[in-house]
């Protein structure tokens, strides 16, 4: 093992927003240690893969990247390979055996230990890992790389205590823990001072903020949003993900009020069948969900509602699937992330019988996506001709002289403009797809 200190790093993320948020902190820690980022793994002395374990697809993608890492390490043995995140936590026992070229493993609750793990690896030559089960140090409090753009994530809840039967998150990220409101607000103020205009409060179950028995504060999630509205410079506030069972009246009121909280709720429903919702341990039924959606639409007229849906859950019949399709029609979602059920080791659903065959699940997925896209297009076409507030995020990737921004409902709009990132512009919507718009600046 060479003791030459590596100087450049390559970082690749595989997961959700929480995983991306953790990656900003991994980058911050490494840059504080004197590493510089590189865009290509071939140019890096340190390769870091921040992994996800939520579905099997993420494992498969990682395997390909680790193949590259093995080759690069063979070419230059002083290179270090770090696997961070959820898969490092959930597969720690096999990782060093299956991937002997990995130097450091670090779970999502132990990111702050990365610098000392790297030092240890370099000085003692042993392969090392850290895997705290619960959140004791907030990754939000670790250094963060300089962000580009006007938007930033702010973590408010870590972990999850819900144990939906398909989900590995509670066993990997530990029980729900809410960050203190004072701490969160200090971060929001600091972000506003650095030019951030939009924040997204982040947690696996954000609207359960402050509900765990060990929480030292008294604030609810609605209180937290109201306090964030008082921070000068913050023009827009978003949050995700919300659980339907924790959607309080107070929270609906804050979304409806004329303030910076955007009229967008991401509210995963997962299935339209009561039998499947029960087997998933979601703790609401179809009627309660539809009721909640009705209440949201009545209180917040311009609401954009998005969801997550799973097909192919163990025991799902064609009738159950039809109920998912009819629920999607009934709720008229603006958009949905759709997933084929993927068994995760150690979860209750992994032991349940009656998982539909792969071709059946794929066929249901295709039919579901068709409905989701049609409804998205219809909802967006109904907005053509309207003039809406758009926050510019960046120059367009497709056309010179154009920018990409988002509506308050989080829908992307491309339009010709000289406006800068962070500017709020009134835009007339001219054309729509199922997920985005084209427009021009209203004069
Ligand atoms: N299989 C398929 N989808 C899953 N999700 C979580 N766990 C699984 C799984 N085992 C989906 C859910 C959740 C989203 C983040 O990922 O829809 O809301
Ligand atoms: Fe997983 Fe359910 Fe928690 Fe979401 S609410 S992270 S799906 S256990």
PDB file of C-alpha atoms and ligand atoms in Angstrom, residues 54 159-171 176 203-205 241-246 268 270 280-283 308 310, ligand 2:
ATOM      1  CA  UNK A  54     -33.967   0.901  -2.352  1.00  0.00           C
ATOM      2  CA  UNK A 159     -34.413   7.836   8.941  1.00  0.00           C
ATOM      3  CA  UNK A 160     -37.927   6.456   8.990  1.00  0.00           C
ATOM      4  CA  UNK A 161     -39.962   4.495  11.531  1.00  0.00           C
ATOM      5  CA  UNK A 162     -42.819   3.418   9.264  1.00  0.00           C
ATOM      6  CA  UNK A 163     -41.717  -0.028   8.126  1.00  0.00           C
ATOM      7  CA  UNK A 164     -43.726  -0.209   4.935  1.00  0.00           C
ATOM      8  CA  UNK A 165     -43.255  -3.910   4.260  1.00  0.00           C
ATOM      9  CA  UNK A 166     -41.421  -3.468   0.913  1.00  0.00           C
ATOM     10  CA  UNK A 167     -38.995  -0.817   2.125  1.00  0.00           C
ATOM     11  CA  UNK A 168     -35.425  -1.207   3.307  1.00  0.00           C
ATOM     12  CA  UNK A 169     -35.003   2.426   4.434  1.00  0.00           C
ATOM     13  CA  UNK A 170     -35.934   1.980   8.137  1.00  0.00           C
ATOM     14  CA  UNK A 171     -33.395  -0.805   8.592  1.00  0.00           C
ATOM     15  CA  UNK A 176     -36.943   8.705  12.431  1.00  0.00           C
ATOM     16  CA  UNK A 203     -36.836  13.764   4.834  1.00  0.00           C
ATOM     17  CA  UNK A 204     -38.136  10.255   4.124  1.00  0.00           C
ATOM     18  CA  UNK A 205     -41.305  11.320   5.942  1.00  0.00           C
ATOM     19  CA  UNK A 241     -41.568  13.303   0.896  1.00  0.00           C
ATOM     20  CA  UNK A 242     -44.916  13.445   2.718  1.00  0.00           C
ATOM     21  CA  UNK A 243     -46.749  10.395   4.043  1.00  0.00           C
ATOM     22  CA  UNK A 244     -50.558  10.520   3.591  1.00  0.00           C
ATOM     23  CA  UNK A 245     -51.180   9.417   7.189  1.00  0.00           C
ATOM     24  CA  UNK A 246     -49.259  12.441   8.547  1.00  0.00           C
ATOM     25  CA  UNK A 268     -46.871   8.616  -2.488  1.00  0.00           C
ATOM     26  CA  UNK A 270     -48.170   3.183  -3.848  1.00  0.00           C
ATOM     27  CA  UNK A 280     -47.776  -2.851   2.437  1.00  0.00           C
ATOM     28  CA  UNK A 281     -48.523  -1.562   5.970  1.00  0.00           C
ATOM     29  CA  UNK A 282     -49.287   1.916   4.615  1.00  0.00           C
ATOM     30  CA  UNK A 283     -51.810   2.656   7.395  1.00  0.00           C
ATOM     31  CA  UNK A 308     -45.113   7.135  -6.235  1.00  0.00           C
ATOM     32  CA  UNK A 310     -45.522   0.268  -7.146  1.00  0.00           C
TER      33      UNK A 310
HETATM   34 FE1  LIG B   2     -39.876   3.455   3.160  1.00  0.00          FE
HETATM   35 FE2  LIG B   2     -42.427   3.713   3.922  1.00  0.00          FE
HETATM   36 FE3  LIG B   2     -40.481   5.019   5.276  1.00  0.00          FE
HETATM   37 FE4  LIG B   2     -41.128   5.799   2.789  1.00  0.00          FE
HETATM   38  S1  LIG B   2     -42.477   5.854   4.590  1.00  0.00           S
HETATM   39  S2  LIG B   2     -39.027   5.495   3.609  1.00  0.00           S
HETATM   40  S3  LIG B   2     -41.623   3.864   1.798  1.00  0.00           S
HETATM   41  S4  LIG B   2     -40.743   2.793   5.136  1.00  0.00           S
END
